[in-house]
Amino acid sequence: GQLWRFHFPNVTFVFPKAAFRFRGPDSFGATFHETPIPWATEPRGRLSATMNVRCSLEMAQSLRSALYKEWAKRVFAIECSTNSEPLYFALNPTPQGPWDENSCLHQLLTRAQTYSVCIASDNRIAGAESYIRLRDQLSGLPERCRVMELMAFSPNQQGSLIKGFLIQDDEHLKETERVLQELVRADEQTALCSYTRDDGGRIWQRLRLLTAGQEREVSCNCICWADRPQLHPSVLNIKNSVIFCKYEDAYGVLEECVGLVPKAKDILQLADQCDRTCKKGPFPVIAIEGLDATGKSTLTEALRNSIQATLLKSPPDCIGHLRETFDAKPPPIRRAFYALGNYITASTIASVSEKSPVIVDRFWHSTAAYAIATEISGKVDNLPPLHHELYQWPQDLVQPDLVLLLTVDAEERVRRLEQRGEMRTKEEIELEANSLFRQKVEATYRRMENPACVVVDASVSKEEVLRNALLVIKKHCDCEQT
């Protein structure tokens, strides 16, 4: 029969005592003050309280979501361009934090009307879909608007990254704000912030929540300078999102998305048929890696004949026809497809290596290198440092005896691609157009460990490439040439 009233900055919530209860500081930095009040002291009080409870419960449920959790404790990073260092800032309830009006960050946030939208979800697939949908919607904003990538995270805390966008309107038109409000209303996993400058020159971030057709300001914090974290924020969410170090993790993603991608069921059935306890046989297993058009197919065929090996590839032919379907899906689904492809290939490797040497055209290193290079924005320096866990081979995946990494210079690789004229994936097209992305993929390959990649220069004639590869194989493996 009682309601509890909670006082936020600028907002008062009213809840039924039995239905909802908070203890201590709230999840985004404010402190609750609890006061029991009668259910109704006036005839119209009951109706007013009921309406308050309904709206407040909606808001409370939203504030408990992954999107708003510990909001004011997060650090934010703005990616102004792919080649520049992100601009970092933190939040403070008072204008006491460090600030410099001559900084690039101050100049950026004060040159136009600025907003940000962030997306998070307790469901990784739903969150990834919402992010892609929002990115596509924002691409339709007028030319006067600039859109930059924004990240919010808790430093060094795995899985804490929230992705979003910073939007600026040079003409300060209200129409832009209305468009962003509609986008947020249409997706409960999206939060909207506006940025304003006070008389003292400090910039404030106002977090706004839209529920039941109403908009409320739930947090207002002053922006202050933040140091660059040890790891680029993109690294925090890679594990179990686009890099899967266990069979169960990749399997779980495709299991979650069967309703969205019915073909995932076919892959799960194939995975179920694989021997999870398989071990590599006595014959050597050699994986061939490298960017597209570095000569992998030519070398694998030549090695098959030279050492009487069985040639396999990942993803295997039994699911290879589904690549186009999964390449069009959000990153967690796409990467889980390739990860499970490695495990399906591994089952075949285990049985075949009992009878002959095995050559594998791409394996786990390729899956990991492309995923890391795609997810880590900006420069090569933003990649995880040497010996990071993301560069380690999964313990439950059959490990090759040797990994050869074929390399050619950029001009030669482009020439070969033009001669092939085959259908290419989005990442293959990106490799050709974006030298920075190519550098990140190559750098990631070279950082792989246990086993590391042995580099083979593939810019020479195919006969010389084969001779050099056989010398490396002879040094590391027990193989007879024919």
Short mmCIF file of C-alpha atoms in Angstrom, two decimals:
data_model
loop_
_atom_site.label_atom_id
_atom_site.label_comp_id
_atom_site.label_asym_id
_atom_site.label_seq_id
_atom_site.Cartn_x
_atom_site.Cartn_y
_atom_site.Cartn_z
CA GLY A 1 0.00 0.00 0.00
CA GLN A 2 3.00 2.34 -0.11
CA LEU A 3 5.01 4.01 -2.84
CA TRP A 4 8.68 4.83 -2.66
CA ARG A 5 9.91 8.08 -4.16
CA PHE A 6 13.43 8.22 -5.62
CA HIS A 7 15.09 11.55 -6.35
CA PHE A 8 17.48 11.69 -9.31
CA PRO A 9 19.12 14.82 -10.62
CA ASN A 10 16.21 16.76 -12.14
CA VAL A 11 13.87 13.73 -12.02
CA THR A 12 11.69 12.11 -9.39
CA PHE A 13 10.54 8.48 -9.80
CA VAL A 14 7.66 6.89 -7.88
CA PHE A 15 7.52 3.10 -7.41
CA PRO A 16 5.30 0.66 -5.52
CA LYS A 17 7.36 -0.46 -2.55
CA ALA A 18 6.66 -4.17 -3.10
CA ALA A 19 7.41 -4.09 -6.82
CA PHE A 20 10.78 -2.41 -7.02
CA ARG A 21 13.68 -1.55 -4.76
CA PHE A 22 17.14 -0.06 -5.14
CA ARG A 23 19.95 -0.17 -2.63
CA GLY A 24 22.85 2.24 -2.47
CA PRO A 25 24.27 4.25 -5.36
CA ASP A 26 22.56 3.81 -8.70
CA SER A 27 24.20 2.35 -11.78
CA PHE A 28 25.17 5.62 -13.40
CA GLY A 29 26.52 7.63 -10.51
CA ALA A 30 23.56 9.30 -8.76
CA THR A 31 22.52 8.54 -5.17
CA PHE A 32 18.97 7.58 -4.19
CA HIS A 33 17.12 9.13 -1.26
CA GLU A 34 14.21 6.95 -0.16
CA THR A 35 11.07 8.30 1.48
CA PRO A 36 7.92 6.18 2.08
CA ILE A 37 4.75 8.06 1.12
CA PRO A 38 1.05 7.15 1.32
CA TRP A 39 -0.52 5.49 -1.72
CA ALA A 40 -3.03 8.30 -2.13
CA THR A 41 -4.11 11.20 -0.01
CA GLU A 42 -6.41 12.80 -2.58
CA PRO A 43 -9.10 11.28 -4.85
CA ARG A 44 -7.04 11.94 -7.96
CA GLY A 45 -3.80 10.84 -6.33
CA ARG A 46 -4.33 7.15 -7.10
CA LEU A 47 -4.64 7.76 -10.85
CA SER A 48 -1.59 10.01 -10.86
CA ALA A 49 0.43 7.48 -8.87
CA THR A 50 -0.56 4.63 -11.18
CA MET A 51 0.57 6.58 -14.23
CA ASN A 52 3.83 7.50 -12.47
CA VAL A 53 4.47 3.87 -11.55
CA ARG A 54 3.93 2.65 -15.11
CA CYS A 55 6.29 5.22 -16.64
CA SER A 56 8.84 4.86 -13.86
CA LEU A 57 8.99 1.08 -14.11
CA GLU A 58 9.64 1.36 -17.85
CA MET A 59 12.43 3.79 -17.15
CA ALA A 60 13.88 1.71 -14.35
CA GLN A 61 14.01 -1.38 -16.55
CA SER A 62 15.84 0.62 -19.22
CA LEU A 63 18.32 2.02 -16.72
CA ARG A 64 19.21 -1.48 -15.53
CA SER A 65 20.09 -2.56 -19.09
CA ALA A 66 23.61 -2.97 -20.46
CA LEU A 67 23.23 0.37 -22.19
CA TYR A 68 23.02 2.54 -19.06
CA LYS A 69 25.01 0.43 -16.61
CA GLU A 70 27.66 2.57 -14.86
CA TRP A 71 27.28 5.20 -17.56
CA ALA A 72 29.09 8.02 -15.74
CA LYS A 73 32.06 5.76 -14.94
CA ARG A 74 32.81 5.07 -18.58
CA VAL A 75 35.51 6.57 -20.76
CA PHE A 76 34.50 7.71 -24.25
CA ALA A 77 36.57 7.64 -27.44
CA ILE A 78 35.82 9.53 -30.66
CA GLU A 79 37.30 8.15 -33.88
CA CYS A 80 37.71 11.28 -36.02
CA SER A 81 39.42 9.37 -38.84
CA THR A 82 40.95 5.97 -39.53
CA ASN A 83 44.48 7.37 -39.44
CA SER A 84 44.31 9.48 -36.27
CA GLU A 85 44.44 8.68 -32.58
CA PRO A 86 41.00 8.62 -30.90
CA LEU A 87 40.05 11.56 -28.69
CA TYR A 88 39.28 10.35 -25.16
CA PHE A 89 37.09 11.95 -22.51
CA ALA A 90 35.50 11.03 -19.18
CA LEU A 91 32.52 12.35 -17.22
CA ASN A 92 32.38 14.27 -13.96
CA PRO A 93 29.27 15.53 -12.09
CA THR A 94 31.03 18.87 -11.52
CA PRO A 95 33.26 21.00 -13.77
CA GLN A 96 36.34 20.19 -11.71
CA GLY A 97 38.03 17.68 -14.02
CA PRO A 98 41.01 18.55 -16.26
CA TRP A 99 40.19 20.44 -19.45
CA ASP A 100 41.93 22.47 -22.12
CA GLU A 101 40.00 24.84 -24.38
CA ASN A 102 42.82 24.68 -26.90
CA SER A 103 42.61 20.89 -27.21
CA CYS A 104 41.42 19.09 -30.34
CA LEU A 105 38.59 17.59 -28.29
CA HIS A 106 37.26 21.00 -27.20
CA GLN A 107 37.47 22.35 -30.74
CA LEU A 108 35.67 19.30 -32.10
CA LEU A 109 32.77 19.40 -29.64
CA THR A 110 32.21 23.16 -29.93
CA ARG A 111 32.37 23.63 -33.69
CA ALA A 112 28.78 22.43 -34.33
CA GLN A 113 25.64 21.16 -32.61
CA THR A 114 26.71 17.76 -31.30
CA TYR A 115 24.82 14.59 -30.39
CA SER A 116 25.77 10.98 -29.78
CA VAL A 117 23.84 7.74 -30.02
CA CYS A 118 25.12 4.54 -28.41
CA ILE A 119 23.86 0.99 -28.73
CA ALA A 120 24.14 -1.89 -26.29
CA SER A 121 22.23 -5.04 -25.59
CA ASP A 122 22.43 -7.98 -23.24
CA ASN A 123 21.96 -10.02 -26.44
CA ARG A 124 25.14 -9.76 -28.56
CA ILE A 125 23.38 -10.64 -31.81
CA ALA A 126 20.56 -8.14 -31.30
CA GLY A 127 23.12 -5.49 -30.37
CA ALA A 128 25.20 -6.14 -33.50
CA GLU A 129 22.10 -5.96 -35.70
CA SER A 130 20.99 -2.70 -34.09
CA TYR A 131 24.42 -1.17 -34.63
CA ILE A 132 24.42 -2.00 -38.34
CA ARG A 133 20.86 -0.73 -38.72
CA LEU A 134 21.71 2.53 -36.97
CA ARG A 135 24.86 2.99 -39.06
CA ASP A 136 22.83 2.58 -42.25
CA GLN A 137 20.15 4.99 -41.04
CA LEU A 138 22.70 7.65 -40.09
CA SER A 139 24.25 7.43 -43.55
CA GLY A 140 21.04 9.02 -44.81
CA LEU A 141 21.49 12.25 -42.84
CA PRO A 142 21.92 15.48 -44.85
CA GLU A 143 25.40 16.40 -46.09
CA ARG A 144 25.66 19.16 -43.49
CA CYS A 145 25.94 16.44 -40.82
CA ARG A 146 29.16 14.64 -39.94
CA VAL A 147 29.08 11.15 -38.42
CA MET A 148 32.04 9.72 -36.49
CA GLU A 149 32.44 6.47 -34.60
CA LEU A 150 32.12 6.68 -30.82
CA MET A 151 33.01 4.11 -28.16
CA ALA A 152 32.14 4.02 -24.46
CA PHE A 153 34.00 1.58 -22.22
CA SER A 154 35.38 0.74 -18.81
CA PRO A 155 39.19 0.68 -19.14
CA ASN A 156 40.72 -2.83 -19.12
CA GLN A 157 37.33 -4.44 -18.45
CA GLN A 158 36.58 -7.19 -20.96
CA GLY A 159 33.18 -6.99 -22.64
CA SER A 160 32.49 -3.42 -21.47
CA LEU A 161 32.61 -1.71 -24.87
CA ILE A 162 29.50 0.05 -26.14
CA LYS A 163 29.62 1.27 -29.74
CA GLY A 164 27.88 4.24 -31.24
CA PHE A 165 28.26 7.42 -33.25
CA LEU A 166 28.94 11.11 -32.72
CA ILE A 167 26.79 13.32 -34.96
CA GLN A 168 27.41 16.99 -35.69
CA ASP A 169 25.16 19.45 -37.51
CA ASP A 170 26.92 22.57 -38.77
CA GLU A 171 23.64 24.44 -39.19
CA HIS A 172 22.28 23.67 -35.69
CA LEU A 173 18.89 22.67 -37.12
CA LYS A 174 16.28 21.12 -34.82
CA GLU A 175 15.33 18.72 -37.61
CA THR A 176 18.51 16.71 -36.94
CA GLU A 177 17.59 16.29 -33.29
CA ARG A 178 14.06 15.17 -34.22
CA VAL A 179 15.45 12.55 -36.60
CA LEU A 180 17.77 11.20 -33.90
CA GLN A 181 14.92 11.13 -31.37
CA GLU A 182 12.84 9.03 -33.74
CA LEU A 183 15.72 6.60 -34.24
CA VAL A 184 16.09 6.20 -30.49
CA ARG A 185 12.36 5.72 -29.94
CA ALA A 186 12.34 2.99 -32.58
CA ASP A 187 15.10 1.01 -30.85
CA GLU A 188 15.08 0.49 -27.09
CA GLN A 189 18.76 -0.49 -27.21
CA THR A 190 19.78 3.02 -28.25
CA ALA A 191 20.63 6.01 -26.02
CA LEU A 192 20.74 9.66 -27.10
CA CYS A 193 23.04 12.32 -25.67
CA SER A 194 23.31 16.01 -26.44
CA TYR A 195 26.31 18.25 -25.75
CA THR A 196 26.06 21.87 -24.57
CA ARG A 197 28.57 24.53 -23.55
CA ASP A 198 28.04 26.53 -20.36
CA ASP A 199 28.99 30.17 -19.67
CA GLY A 200 32.33 29.05 -18.26
CA GLY A 201 33.30 27.29 -21.48
CA ARG A 202 32.86 23.75 -20.11
CA ILE A 203 31.00 21.13 -22.15
CA TRP A 204 28.23 19.01 -20.61
CA GLN A 205 26.88 15.69 -21.79
CA ARG A 206 23.16 15.20 -21.19
CA LEU A 207 21.94 11.60 -21.32
CA ARG A 208 18.31 11.40 -22.36
CA LEU A 209 15.91 8.50 -22.04
CA LEU A 210 12.83 8.18 -24.25
CA THR A 211 10.07 5.94 -22.87
CA ALA A 212 6.29 5.84 -23.27
CA GLY A 213 6.50 8.71 -25.75
CA GLN A 214 8.24 10.93 -23.20
CA GLU A 215 11.80 12.21 -23.09
CA ARG A 216 13.61 12.70 -19.78
CA GLU A 217 17.11 13.76 -18.88
CA VAL A 218 18.51 11.10 -16.58
CA SER A 219 22.14 12.19 -16.32
CA CYS A 220 24.10 15.41 -16.81
CA ASN A 221 27.88 15.33 -16.53
CA CYS A 222 30.73 17.64 -17.37
CA ILE A 223 33.26 16.38 -19.91
CA CYS A 224 36.86 16.18 -18.76
CA TRP A 225 40.10 14.98 -20.27
CA ALA A 226 40.91 11.24 -20.12
CA ASP A 227 44.24 9.50 -20.69
CA ARG A 228 44.74 7.03 -23.48
CA PRO A 229 44.08 3.49 -22.15
CA GLN A 230 46.69 0.73 -22.33
CA LEU A 231 44.64 -1.18 -24.90
CA HIS A 232 42.63 0.29 -27.73
CA PRO A 233 38.96 0.05 -26.62
CA SER A 234 38.08 -2.15 -29.62
CA VAL A 235 40.15 -4.94 -28.06
CA LEU A 236 37.81 -5.22 -25.06
CA ASN A 237 34.91 -6.85 -26.92
CA ILE A 238 36.69 -9.05 -29.45
CA LYS A 239 36.84 -12.28 -27.46
CA ASN A 240 33.63 -14.31 -27.79
CA SER A 241 32.26 -11.65 -30.11
CA VAL A 242 34.37 -12.08 -33.26
CA ILE A 243 37.20 -14.29 -31.97
CA PHE A 244 36.04 -17.62 -30.57
CA CYS A 245 38.69 -19.55 -28.66
CA LYS A 246 36.40 -22.48 -27.84
CA TYR A 247 34.10 -24.67 -29.90
CA GLU A 248 31.21 -24.06 -27.50
CA ASP A 249 31.45 -20.29 -27.88
CA ALA A 250 31.13 -20.33 -31.69
CA TYR A 251 28.47 -23.04 -31.55
CA GLY A 252 26.44 -20.98 -29.07
CA VAL A 253 26.27 -17.97 -31.42
CA LEU A 254 24.90 -19.99 -34.32
CA GLU A 255 22.51 -21.70 -31.96
CA GLU A 256 21.16 -18.27 -30.93
CA CYS A 257 20.65 -17.13 -34.50
CA VAL A 258 18.84 -20.14 -36.02
CA GLY A 259 15.61 -18.13 -36.05
CA LEU A 260 17.32 -15.29 -37.88
CA VAL A 261 19.48 -17.47 -40.19
CA PRO A 262 17.81 -20.86 -40.79
CA LYS A 263 20.91 -22.15 -42.61
CA ALA A 264 22.77 -22.02 -39.28
CA LYS A 265 20.91 -25.20 -38.34
CA ASP A 266 22.65 -27.07 -41.19
CA ILE A 267 26.06 -26.04 -39.89
CA LEU A 268 25.17 -27.03 -36.34
CA GLN A 269 24.10 -30.47 -37.54
CA LEU A 270 27.41 -30.94 -39.35
CA ALA A 271 29.29 -29.79 -36.26
CA ASP A 272 27.36 -32.27 -34.12
CA GLN A 273 28.63 -35.09 -36.34
CA CYS A 274 32.27 -34.17 -35.75
CA ASP A 275 34.46 -36.00 -33.24
CA ARG A 276 35.19 -33.44 -30.53
CA THR A 277 37.91 -35.61 -28.95
CA CYS A 278 39.88 -36.06 -32.18
CA LYS A 279 43.68 -35.89 -32.18
CA LYS A 280 46.08 -35.31 -35.03
CA GLY A 281 47.54 -38.45 -36.61
CA PRO A 282 51.27 -39.26 -37.10
CA PHE A 283 51.58 -37.49 -40.47
CA PRO A 284 52.38 -33.77 -40.59
CA VAL A 285 49.70 -31.10 -41.02
CA ILE A 286 50.75 -27.93 -42.85
CA ALA A 287 48.53 -24.83 -43.07
CA ILE A 288 49.04 -22.31 -45.89
CA GLU A 289 48.06 -18.72 -45.05
CA GLY A 290 48.29 -15.34 -46.73
CA LEU A 291 46.30 -12.52 -48.23
CA ASP A 292 44.22 -13.15 -51.32
CA ALA A 293 46.24 -13.53 -54.55
CA THR A 294 49.49 -14.46 -52.79
CA GLY A 295 49.58 -17.87 -54.49
CA LYS A 296 48.03 -20.11 -51.83
CA SER A 297 46.05 -22.28 -54.26
CA THR A 298 49.03 -22.71 -56.59
CA LEU A 299 51.33 -23.74 -53.75
CA THR A 300 48.85 -26.07 -52.06
CA GLU A 301 48.33 -27.99 -55.33
CA ALA A 302 52.08 -28.21 -55.91
CA LEU A 303 52.71 -29.41 -52.35
CA ARG A 304 49.99 -32.03 -52.62
CA ASN A 305 51.81 -33.60 -55.56
CA SER A 306 55.29 -33.14 -54.08
CA ILE A 307 54.71 -34.77 -50.69
CA GLN A 308 51.70 -36.94 -51.61
CA ALA A 309 49.45 -35.01 -49.25
CA THR A 310 45.70 -34.68 -48.91
CA LEU A 311 44.46 -31.16 -49.63
CA LEU A 312 41.79 -29.63 -47.38
CA LYS A 313 40.49 -26.11 -46.89
CA SER A 314 38.60 -24.04 -44.35
CA PRO A 315 35.74 -23.44 -44.52
CA PRO A 316 35.27 -26.94 -45.99
CA ASP A 317 33.25 -27.64 -49.14
CA CYS A 318 30.33 -28.97 -47.10
CA ILE A 319 29.59 -25.42 -45.87
CA GLY A 320 31.56 -23.35 -48.38
CA HIS A 321 28.44 -22.68 -50.45
CA LEU A 322 27.01 -20.76 -47.45
CA ARG A 323 29.83 -18.20 -47.29
CA GLU A 324 27.88 -15.58 -49.21
CA THR A 325 24.91 -15.97 -46.83
CA PHE A 326 26.98 -15.56 -43.66
CA ASP A 327 29.26 -12.85 -45.04
CA ALA A 328 26.18 -10.61 -45.18
CA LYS A 329 25.36 -11.12 -41.48
CA PRO A 330 26.50 -9.12 -38.41
CA PRO A 331 30.10 -9.81 -37.25
CA PRO A 332 29.31 -12.29 -34.42
CA ILE A 333 27.32 -14.53 -36.78
CA ARG A 334 29.81 -14.23 -39.64
CA ARG A 335 32.82 -14.99 -37.44
CA ALA A 336 31.08 -17.90 -35.69
CA PHE A 337 30.45 -19.43 -39.13
CA TYR A 338 34.16 -19.36 -39.99
CA ALA A 339 35.16 -20.54 -36.51
CA LEU A 340 32.91 -23.60 -36.69
CA GLY A 341 34.23 -24.21 -40.19
CA ASN A 342 37.69 -24.60 -38.64
CA TYR A 343 36.40 -27.19 -36.18
CA ILE A 344 34.63 -29.14 -38.91
CA THR A 345 37.84 -29.11 -40.97
CA ALA A 346 39.82 -30.18 -37.89
CA SER A 347 37.73 -33.33 -37.58
CA THR A 348 38.67 -34.29 -41.13
CA ILE A 349 42.33 -33.39 -40.52
CA ALA A 350 42.45 -35.76 -37.56
CA SER A 351 41.25 -38.75 -39.58
CA VAL A 352 43.20 -38.00 -42.78
CA SER A 353 46.49 -37.38 -40.95
CA GLU A 354 46.40 -41.00 -39.84
CA LYS A 355 47.11 -41.99 -43.45
CA SER A 356 48.95 -39.14 -45.18
CA PRO A 357 50.36 -35.61 -44.80
CA VAL A 358 47.72 -32.88 -44.87
CA ILE A 359 47.84 -29.48 -46.57
CA VAL A 360 45.19 -26.99 -45.36
CA ASP A 361 44.33 -23.96 -47.49
CA ARG A 362 43.67 -21.44 -44.67
CA PHE A 363 42.89 -22.33 -41.09
CA TRP A 364 42.45 -20.58 -37.74
CA HIS A 365 45.17 -17.94 -38.28
CA SER A 366 43.27 -16.60 -41.27
CA THR A 367 39.98 -16.47 -39.37
CA ALA A 368 41.58 -14.59 -36.47
CA ALA A 369 43.73 -12.22 -38.53
CA TYR A 370 40.83 -10.87 -40.60
CA ALA A 371 38.55 -10.58 -37.57
CA ILE A 372 41.10 -8.65 -35.49
CA ALA A 373 42.11 -6.34 -38.35
CA THR A 374 38.46 -5.56 -39.11
CA GLU A 375 37.40 -4.88 -35.53
CA ILE A 376 40.42 -2.83 -34.43
CA SER A 377 39.90 0.61 -35.92
CA GLY A 378 42.63 3.07 -36.75
CA LYS A 379 46.35 2.45 -37.03
CA VAL A 380 48.46 -0.72 -36.84
CA ASP A 381 49.63 0.46 -33.41
CA ASN A 382 46.07 -0.08 -32.13
CA LEU A 383 46.34 -3.85 -32.58
CA PRO A 384 46.64 -5.97 -29.42
CA PRO A 385 50.27 -6.08 -28.22
CA LEU A 386 52.58 -9.00 -28.88
CA HIS A 387 51.77 -12.19 -26.95
CA HIS A 388 48.16 -11.11 -26.35
CA GLU A 389 45.74 -13.99 -25.79
CA LEU A 390 43.95 -13.21 -29.07
CA TYR A 391 47.03 -14.41 -30.97
CA GLN A 392 47.06 -17.83 -29.28
CA TRP A 393 45.80 -21.00 -30.99
CA PRO A 394 42.60 -22.43 -29.40
CA GLN A 395 43.43 -25.29 -27.07
CA ASP A 396 40.53 -27.44 -28.27
CA LEU A 397 41.37 -27.14 -31.99
CA VAL A 398 43.69 -29.57 -33.81
CA GLN A 399 46.99 -27.73 -34.24
CA PRO A 400 49.08 -27.89 -37.43
CA ASP A 401 52.76 -28.80 -37.31
CA LEU A 402 53.66 -25.85 -39.52
CA VAL A 403 52.01 -22.65 -40.80
CA LEU A 404 53.44 -21.03 -43.93
CA LEU A 405 52.58 -17.35 -44.53
CA LEU A 406 52.90 -16.34 -48.18
CA THR A 407 53.73 -12.68 -48.84
CA VAL A 408 53.96 -10.55 -52.00
CA ASP A 409 54.25 -6.81 -52.48
CA ALA A 410 51.02 -4.83 -52.84
CA GLU A 411 51.40 -4.05 -56.57
CA GLU A 412 51.97 -7.68 -57.51
CA ARG A 413 49.01 -8.82 -55.44
CA VAL A 414 46.69 -6.32 -57.14
CA ARG A 415 47.92 -7.44 -60.56
CA ARG A 416 47.10 -11.05 -59.73
CA LEU A 417 43.67 -10.10 -58.43
CA GLU A 418 42.83 -8.33 -61.68
CA GLN A 419 43.85 -11.42 -63.66
CA ARG A 420 41.66 -13.73 -61.57
CA GLY A 421 38.39 -11.84 -62.04
CA GLU A 422 36.64 -14.01 -59.41
CA MET A 423 33.88 -13.00 -57.02
CA ARG A 424 35.44 -11.51 -53.90
CA THR A 425 34.19 -10.94 -50.38
CA LYS A 426 33.77 -7.49 -48.85
CA GLU A 427 37.02 -7.99 -46.91
CA GLU A 428 38.92 -8.95 -50.08
CA ILE A 429 37.71 -5.76 -51.77
CA GLU A 430 38.71 -3.80 -48.66
CA LEU A 431 42.21 -5.30 -48.83
CA GLU A 432 42.63 -3.99 -52.35
CA ALA A 433 41.29 -0.49 -51.62
CA ASN A 434 42.58 0.11 -48.09
CA SER A 435 46.33 -0.15 -47.54
CA LEU A 436 45.91 0.40 -43.79
CA PHE A 437 43.58 -2.58 -43.48
CA ARG A 438 46.03 -4.70 -45.46
CA GLN A 439 48.85 -3.66 -43.14
CA LYS A 440 46.80 -4.64 -40.09
CA VAL A 441 45.98 -8.07 -41.52
CA GLU A 442 49.65 -8.73 -42.33
CA ALA A 443 50.80 -7.49 -38.92
CA THR A 444 48.25 -9.70 -37.18
CA TYR A 445 49.40 -12.77 -39.12
CA ARG A 446 52.98 -12.10 -38.00
CA ARG A 447 51.96 -11.84 -34.34
CA MET A 448 50.26 -15.25 -34.23
CA GLU A 449 51.78 -17.76 -31.81
CA ASN A 450 51.71 -21.45 -30.94
CA PRO A 451 52.26 -22.03 -33.81
CA ALA A 452 53.76 -18.90 -35.31
CA CYS A 453 53.75 -18.27 -39.05
CA VAL A 454 56.89 -18.96 -41.09
CA VAL A 455 57.10 -16.34 -43.84
CA VAL A 456 57.71 -17.45 -47.43
CA ASP A 457 58.36 -14.88 -50.16
CA ALA A 458 55.77 -15.63 -52.87
CA SER A 459 56.73 -12.81 -55.24
CA VAL A 460 59.25 -15.04 -57.07
CA SER A 461 58.39 -17.73 -59.64
CA LYS A 462 56.02 -20.50 -58.55
CA GLU A 463 58.82 -23.05 -58.95
CA GLU A 464 61.05 -21.11 -56.56
CA VAL A 465 58.18 -20.63 -54.09
CA LEU A 466 57.67 -24.40 -54.08
CA ARG A 467 61.41 -25.07 -53.53
CA ASN A 468 61.55 -22.61 -50.63
CA ALA A 469 58.39 -24.06 -49.08
CA LEU A 470 59.77 -27.61 -49.31
CA LEU A 471 62.97 -26.52 -47.58
CA VAL A 472 60.96 -25.10 -44.69
CA ILE A 473 58.80 -28.23 -44.52
CA LYS A 474 61.89 -30.46 -44.49
CA LYS A 475 63.31 -28.41 -41.62
CA HIS A 476 60.15 -28.57 -39.48
CA CYS A 477 58.42 -31.79 -40.56
CA ASP A 478 59.28 -35.36 -41.49
CA CYS A 479 58.02 -35.50 -45.10
CA GLU A 480 59.28 -37.44 -48.11
CA GLN A 481 59.30 -35.70 -51.51
CA THR A 482 58.40 -37.43 -54.75
#
